[in-house]
Amino acid sequence: MLIYSLKRLLLAILVAITVSFISFSLLFLAGDPAIAMAGEGATDQDIENIRQLYGFDKPVLVQYFDWLLRAIGGNLGESFYFKTPVVHLIAEHMPVTMTLGAMGITFALSLAVPLGVLAAIRPNSIIDRIALLISVSGQALPSFWFALVLVVIFTVTLGWLPASGSDTWLHFLMPTVVLSYYAAPAFMRLTRAGMLDVLGSDYIRTARAKGLTTKSVFLKHALRNAIIPVVSLAAVQFGFMLGGSVIVESIFALNGAGSLAWESIGRNDFPTVQGLILVFALIYIVLTFLADVLNAWLDPKIRIG
Amino acid sequence: MTNIVEVENLRVKIPVSAGMLNPVRGLTFEIKKGETLCVVGESGSGKSLSAFSLMKLLPKIADISADKMQFMGRDILKMSPSELQNMRGNRMAMIFQEPMTALNPSYTIGNQLVEVLRRHQNVSVKEATERAIYLLEKVGITAAASRLSQYPHQLSGGLRQRVVIAMALMCGPDLIIADEPTTALDVTIQAQILHLLKELQEEFEMAILLITHDLGVVARMADRVAVMYAGEFVETGTAEQVFKQPVHPYTQGLLSCIPVPGKTARGSRLGSIPGIVPSLIGDMRGCAFRSRCPHANGACHNNVPLEKWSDDHFKRCVLDDTALTSIAKEAIA
Ligand SMILES: Nc1ncnc2c1ncn2[C@@H]1O[C@H](COP(=O)(O)OP(=O)(O)OP(=O)(O)O)[C@@H](O)[C@H]1O
Ligand SMILES: [Mg+2]
């Protein structure tokens, strides 16, 4: 288990380094960053000054290491637009996105796992059909469209829920539903498939032959084994949700990291975009690493090799 | 002696794409307290389905019917789901063919042993754990207490089968159904497990329904034998009767398949029964074995009942007594 985890950790670090390099080179993607920073109407002298100030005249690798060292030290540069440290901006906007992601994943799991289990217990039943319908529509409906439908129903028609802002938990309800509606189908199908697979196995027959109650057979013996792949997917999906919140946050005007990223792209605010990409990517890497470790821990064959 | 199991005319039907499969076609048998009934037959003859029927553990699509199917005087077919659950693992327990997959990989041995006793009896975890350790020692597992925290993948096949046996014994059942309990194990372990089962049977006064296709296992274990072919018993009797005076041509064919030391000449071809088992889909008339039987005649197209041959010894064959006697003599010569 320890060796396994260390291997995974090493892999995660390698990926993180790669990602940091890509994220760094983003700054050069749009051409000469000094010109971009100087803005319109700047003289050649202005641009040259900026180039020297930010070290753009040095070799790329040197610039990368300088940047990396600063990033590790918590300095992601200054926003072109706000003229404040990017780290502060991210710290300010991240909680909303994290809350949204956590609520989204919780809601998706608590909807999808029971439905997947029920669908597997009675394949081809009404519940199974409903699950399939939700699953297909969840994949097919674009989330902005679904979000608009919700707003029309709950804000415009019924007036129950606020459509924009992030002041109270009520503001998070619709964004959560939209976000999780997109992730739930995968959980549901994975739970259903895993359960069906496990229910046909010999140890489930053993559990039945022991006279265990139906509940114990399904939940203790079947679900425990069927849930393992769902756990890894959940961690990965959480990462996707943080990324996916870009759309949802813009629609519902939630002031999170997603909408910050969206707006910063529009404002050519490269340091902010760069910092956000780096942070999102790192979160994603950490989640994947945790998923691997959790997965191993859930499977005694890996835990006790 | 009292009968623990009484079954009359047990039938199993399974709808398949080609029609109605009749894998079990009217079995009648009883099992007495403390005795071993061996059901022996080729692969696909319906042994496992019959055994699982007793526990009502068949897939939902399978239809089980019987004129009578009693366990300890109670009608199994009339039991509610919760009554069945109370019976399974408690009064009637099962040992499976595949020890490698019969245990849940996610739970420790201890957890899986303790669980079954706590399900059926109102005992503390501590008491159940003590019973588990006692039984693990009984089935010949050393350092039993430390095994409790191990997972199935940490044990060898032989050890796992011992754990499965201990699990079946947790509630002190009256009947153990063992479906090919040694088929997946190597020969020395097989012998140990069979020996163990016999010892435990005497100690705990259990009846055993032992399913096998191995006549060597039958010879070691059986009080009584039922020879199964294509979903029917073709011959039943005491082990002595069936081995010493096999009357049915199928039993004789099976017996000629095993080499006898000193009798079978070195290098001589082992007997094998030519032909294949008939399809069990749809209705079927006459003796199922006739297409492979060296003695078949026109009368074999008629349905044949299971008839008394001698005390406790029954056969399902149309040949008359003199013909069968002479065939039987030939077979054991
Ligand atoms: N769920 C099922 N659906 C369709 N056919 C089945 C099903 N279960 C068993 N059968 C068929 O019923 C017949 C009897 O099966 P069974 O498992 O009882 O045989 P068996 O005598 O135990 O054989 P083996 O020695 O191989 O275990 C076989 O032909 C098998 O293919
Ligand atoms: Mg079988």
PDB file of C-alpha atoms in Angstrom, chain A residues 16-170:
ATOM      1  CA  ALA A  16       2.249  18.457 -11.996  1.00  0.00           C
ATOM      2  CA  ILE A  17       5.625  19.538 -13.381  1.00  0.00           C
ATOM      3  CA  THR A  18       4.436  18.956 -16.937  1.00  0.00           C
ATOM      4  CA  VAL A  19       1.284  20.898 -16.271  1.00  0.00           C
ATOM      5  CA  SER A  20       3.192  23.758 -14.716  1.00  0.00           C
ATOM      6  CA  PHE A  21       5.363  23.986 -17.811  1.00  0.00           C
ATOM      7  CA  ILE A  22       2.352  24.036 -20.105  1.00  0.00           C
ATOM      8  CA  SER A  23       0.688  26.599 -17.915  1.00  0.00           C
ATOM      9  CA  PHE A  24       3.849  28.709 -17.997  1.00  0.00           C
ATOM     10  CA  SER A  25       4.110  28.568 -21.771  1.00  0.00           C
ATOM     11  CA  LEU A  26       0.520  29.812 -22.072  1.00  0.00           C
ATOM     12  CA  LEU A  27       1.875  33.254 -21.481  1.00  0.00           C
ATOM     13  CA  PHE A  28       3.792  33.039 -24.746  1.00  0.00           C
ATOM     14  CA  LEU A  29       0.957  31.535 -26.692  1.00  0.00           C
ATOM     15  CA  ALA A  30      -0.616  34.835 -27.535  1.00  0.00           C
ATOM     16  CA  GLY A  31       2.633  36.263 -28.901  1.00  0.00           C
ATOM     17  CA  ASP A  32       4.958  38.606 -27.093  1.00  0.00           C
ATOM     18  CA  PRO A  33       3.658  39.029 -23.537  1.00  0.00           C
ATOM     19  CA  ALA A  34       5.418  42.347 -23.174  1.00  0.00           C
ATOM     20  CA  ILE A  35       3.356  43.826 -26.001  1.00  0.00           C
ATOM     21  CA  ALA A  36       0.195  42.403 -24.480  1.00  0.00           C
ATOM     22  CA  MET A  37       1.075  43.854 -21.095  1.00  0.00           C
ATOM     23  CA  ALA A  38       2.017  47.233 -22.367  1.00  0.00           C
ATOM     24  CA  GLY A  39      -1.369  47.622 -23.930  1.00  0.00           C
ATOM     25  CA  GLU A  40      -2.404  49.799 -26.825  1.00  0.00           C
ATOM     26  CA  GLY A  41      -0.528  52.959 -27.639  1.00  0.00           C
ATOM     27  CA  ALA A  42       2.654  51.973 -25.847  1.00  0.00           C
ATOM     28  CA  THR A  43       5.953  53.068 -27.259  1.00  0.00           C
ATOM     29  CA  ASP A  44       8.781  50.686 -28.123  1.00  0.00           C
ATOM     30  CA  GLN A  45      10.600  51.989 -25.073  1.00  0.00           C
ATOM     31  CA  ASP A  46       7.677  51.087 -22.806  1.00  0.00           C
ATOM     32  CA  ILE A  47       7.633  47.559 -24.178  1.00  0.00           C
ATOM     33  CA  GLU A  48      11.397  47.226 -23.730  1.00  0.00           C
ATOM     34  CA  ASN A  49      11.087  48.403 -20.131  1.00  0.00           C
ATOM     35  CA  ILE A  50       8.406  45.824 -19.387  1.00  0.00           C
ATOM     36  CA  ARG A  51      10.481  43.146 -21.084  1.00  0.00           C
ATOM     37  CA  GLN A  52      13.383  43.849 -18.760  1.00  0.00           C
ATOM     38  CA  LEU A  53      11.245  44.346 -15.713  1.00  0.00           C
ATOM     39  CA  TYR A  54       9.583  40.932 -16.096  1.00  0.00           C
ATOM     40  CA  GLY A  55      12.711  39.192 -17.381  1.00  0.00           C
ATOM     41  CA  PHE A  56      11.199  38.334 -20.772  1.00  0.00           C
ATOM     42  CA  ASP A  57      14.596  38.903 -22.344  1.00  0.00           C
ATOM     43  CA  LYS A  58      16.135  35.955 -20.496  1.00  0.00           C
ATOM     44  CA  PRO A  59      16.267  32.370 -21.931  1.00  0.00           C
ATOM     45  CA  VAL A  60      12.911  30.559 -21.683  1.00  0.00           C
ATOM     46  CA  LEU A  61      14.137  27.849 -19.297  1.00  0.00           C
ATOM     47  CA  VAL A  62      15.564  30.420 -16.904  1.00  0.00           C
ATOM     48  CA  GLN A  63      12.281  32.283 -17.044  1.00  0.00           C
ATOM     49  CA  TYR A  64      10.427  29.051 -16.331  1.00  0.00           C
ATOM     50  CA  PHE A  65      12.486  28.255 -13.254  1.00  0.00           C
ATOM     51  CA  ASP A  66      12.179  31.799 -11.988  1.00  0.00           C
ATOM     52  CA  TRP A  67       8.452  31.583 -12.483  1.00  0.00           C
ATOM     53  CA  LEU A  68       8.244  28.105 -10.910  1.00  0.00           C
ATOM     54  CA  LEU A  69      10.201  29.196  -7.828  1.00  0.00           C
ATOM     55  CA  ARG A  70       7.935  32.200  -7.408  1.00  0.00           C
ATOM     56  CA  ALA A  71       4.830  30.055  -7.946  1.00  0.00           C
ATOM     57  CA  ILE A  72       5.964  27.584  -5.293  1.00  0.00           C
ATOM     58  CA  GLY A  73       6.549  30.514  -2.999  1.00  0.00           C
ATOM     59  CA  GLY A  74       2.933  31.518  -3.579  1.00  0.00           C
ATOM     60  CA  ASN A  75       3.603  34.316  -6.012  1.00  0.00           C
ATOM     61  CA  LEU A  76       1.668  33.908  -9.239  1.00  0.00           C
ATOM     62  CA  GLY A  77       2.311  37.409 -10.430  1.00  0.00           C
ATOM     63  CA  GLU A  78      -0.016  40.335 -10.614  1.00  0.00           C
ATOM     64  CA  SER A  79      -3.273  40.586 -12.514  1.00  0.00           C
ATOM     65  CA  PHE A  80      -2.999  42.867 -15.548  1.00  0.00           C
ATOM     66  CA  TYR A  81      -6.524  43.974 -14.961  1.00  0.00           C
ATOM     67  CA  PHE A  82      -6.975  44.275 -11.186  1.00  0.00           C
ATOM     68  CA  LYS A  83      -3.312  45.093 -10.473  1.00  0.00           C
ATOM     69  CA  THR A  84      -3.534  42.862  -7.397  1.00  0.00           C
ATOM     70  CA  PRO A  85      -1.691  39.580  -6.728  1.00  0.00           C
ATOM     71  CA  VAL A  86      -3.266  36.678  -8.636  1.00  0.00           C
ATOM     72  CA  VAL A  87      -3.007  34.512  -5.501  1.00  0.00           C
ATOM     73  CA  HIS A  88      -5.323  36.869  -3.669  1.00  0.00           C
ATOM     74  CA  LEU A  89      -7.802  36.856  -6.521  1.00  0.00           C
ATOM     75  CA  ILE A  90      -7.895  33.071  -6.598  1.00  0.00           C
ATOM     76  CA  ALA A  91      -8.179  32.780  -2.823  1.00  0.00           C
ATOM     77  CA  GLU A  92     -11.100  35.162  -2.967  1.00  0.00           C
ATOM     78  CA  HIS A  93     -12.976  33.315  -5.706  1.00  0.00           C
ATOM     79  CA  MET A  94     -12.127  29.694  -4.956  1.00  0.00           C
ATOM     80  CA  PRO A  95     -14.472  29.108  -1.979  1.00  0.00           C
ATOM     81  CA  VAL A  96     -17.581  29.671  -4.118  1.00  0.00           C
ATOM     82  CA  THR A  97     -16.358  27.255  -6.771  1.00  0.00           C
ATOM     83  CA  MET A  98     -15.318  24.673  -4.177  1.00  0.00           C
ATOM     84  CA  THR A  99     -18.686  24.906  -2.447  1.00  0.00           C
ATOM     85  CA  LEU A 100     -20.448  24.513  -5.746  1.00  0.00           C
ATOM     86  CA  GLY A 101     -18.290  21.531  -6.694  1.00  0.00           C
ATOM     87  CA  ALA A 102     -18.732  19.827  -3.337  1.00  0.00           C
ATOM     88  CA  MET A 103     -22.485  20.343  -3.415  1.00  0.00           C
ATOM     89  CA  GLY A 104     -22.625  19.169  -7.011  1.00  0.00           C
ATOM     90  CA  ILE A 105     -20.703  15.973  -6.377  1.00  0.00           C
ATOM     91  CA  THR A 106     -22.670  15.195  -3.207  1.00  0.00           C
ATOM     92  CA  PHE A 107     -25.971  15.754  -4.942  1.00  0.00           C
ATOM     93  CA  ALA A 108     -24.929  13.733  -7.989  1.00  0.00           C
ATOM     94  CA  LEU A 109     -23.757  10.803  -5.877  1.00  0.00           C
ATOM     95  CA  SER A 110     -26.751  10.762  -3.585  1.00  0.00           C
ATOM     96  CA  LEU A 111     -29.041  10.738  -6.579  1.00  0.00           C
ATOM     97  CA  ALA A 112     -27.125   8.399  -8.841  1.00  0.00           C
ATOM     98  CA  VAL A 113     -25.881   5.669  -6.510  1.00  0.00           C
ATOM     99  CA  PRO A 114     -29.281   4.691  -5.027  1.00  0.00           C
ATOM    100  CA  LEU A 115     -30.861   4.893  -8.459  1.00  0.00           C
ATOM    101  CA  GLY A 116     -28.093   2.770  -9.950  1.00  0.00           C
ATOM    102  CA  VAL A 117     -28.513   0.186  -7.179  1.00  0.00           C
ATOM    103  CA  LEU A 118     -32.283   0.030  -7.646  1.00  0.00           C
ATOM    104  CA  ALA A 119     -31.901  -0.228 -11.396  1.00  0.00           C
ATOM    105  CA  ALA A 120     -29.506  -3.146 -10.951  1.00  0.00           C
ATOM    106  CA  ILE A 121     -31.735  -4.931  -8.444  1.00  0.00           C
ATOM    107  CA  ARG A 122     -34.628  -4.845 -10.889  1.00  0.00           C
ATOM    108  CA  PRO A 123     -33.188  -4.674 -14.398  1.00  0.00           C
ATOM    109  CA  ASN A 124     -35.730  -3.611 -17.046  1.00  0.00           C
ATOM    110  CA  SER A 125     -38.201  -2.488 -14.385  1.00  0.00           C
ATOM    111  CA  ILE A 126     -39.850   0.940 -14.290  1.00  0.00           C
ATOM    112  CA  ILE A 127     -37.074   2.251 -12.039  1.00  0.00           C
ATOM    113  CA  ASP A 128     -34.471   0.989 -14.462  1.00  0.00           C
ATOM    114  CA  ARG A 129     -36.244   2.755 -17.316  1.00  0.00           C
ATOM    115  CA  ILE A 130     -36.496   6.005 -15.377  1.00  0.00           C
ATOM    116  CA  ALA A 131     -32.817   5.769 -14.513  1.00  0.00           C
ATOM    117  CA  LEU A 132     -31.997   5.238 -18.161  1.00  0.00           C
ATOM    118  CA  LEU A 133     -34.121   8.214 -19.173  1.00  0.00           C
ATOM    119  CA  ILE A 134     -32.432  10.501 -16.663  1.00  0.00           C
ATOM    120  CA  SER A 135     -29.109   9.174 -17.760  1.00  0.00           C
ATOM    121  CA  VAL A 136     -29.678   9.740 -21.455  1.00  0.00           C
ATOM    122  CA  SER A 137     -31.247  13.165 -21.045  1.00  0.00           C
ATOM    123  CA  GLY A 138     -28.490  14.183 -18.623  1.00  0.00           C
ATOM    124  CA  GLN A 139     -25.948  13.473 -21.310  1.00  0.00           C
ATOM    125  CA  ALA A 140     -27.939  14.955 -24.144  1.00  0.00           C
ATOM    126  CA  LEU A 141     -29.217  18.242 -22.710  1.00  0.00           C
ATOM    127  CA  PRO A 142     -26.691  21.073 -22.817  1.00  0.00           C
ATOM    128  CA  SER A 143     -26.232  22.414 -19.312  1.00  0.00           C
ATOM    129  CA  PHE A 144     -26.873  26.055 -20.305  1.00  0.00           C
ATOM    130  CA  TRP A 145     -30.241  25.018 -21.721  1.00  0.00           C
ATOM    131  CA  PHE A 146     -31.118  23.033 -18.625  1.00  0.00           C
ATOM    132  CA  ALA A 147     -30.046  26.014 -16.492  1.00  0.00           C
ATOM    133  CA  LEU A 148     -32.335  28.325 -18.435  1.00  0.00           C
ATOM    134  CA  VAL A 149     -35.264  25.926 -18.044  1.00  0.00           C
ATOM    135  CA  LEU A 150     -34.698  25.880 -14.292  1.00  0.00           C
ATOM    136  CA  VAL A 151     -34.512  29.664 -14.152  1.00  0.00           C
ATOM    137  CA  VAL A 152     -37.729  29.986 -16.137  1.00  0.00           C
ATOM    138  CA  ILE A 153     -39.527  27.591 -13.800  1.00  0.00           C
ATOM    139  CA  PHE A 154     -38.149  28.453 -10.375  1.00  0.00           C
ATOM    140  CA  THR A 155     -37.286  32.119 -10.733  1.00  0.00           C
ATOM    141  CA  VAL A 156     -39.507  33.576 -13.406  1.00  0.00           C
ATOM    142  CA  THR A 157     -42.671  31.508 -12.936  1.00  0.00           C
ATOM    143  CA  LEU A 158     -42.627  30.393  -9.316  1.00  0.00           C
ATOM    144  CA  GLY A 159     -40.311  33.025  -7.918  1.00  0.00           C
ATOM    145  CA  TRP A 160     -38.877  30.572  -5.385  1.00  0.00           C
ATOM    146  CA  LEU A 161     -35.183  30.760  -6.129  1.00  0.00           C
ATOM    147  CA  PRO A 162     -32.813  33.637  -6.924  1.00  0.00           C
ATOM    148  CA  ALA A 163     -31.247  33.377 -10.376  1.00  0.00           C
ATOM    149  CA  SER A 164     -27.994  35.179  -9.718  1.00  0.00           C
ATOM    150  CA  GLY A 165     -25.497  35.859  -6.981  1.00  0.00           C
ATOM    151  CA  SER A 166     -23.880  33.731  -4.285  1.00  0.00           C
ATOM    152  CA  ASP A 167     -25.030  35.250  -1.008  1.00  0.00           C
ATOM    153  CA  THR A 168     -27.161  32.460   0.501  1.00  0.00           C
ATOM    154  CA  TRP A 169     -27.375  28.704   0.125  1.00  0.00           C
ATOM    155  CA  LEU A 170     -30.525  29.211  -1.953  1.00  0.00           C
TER     156      LEU A 170
END
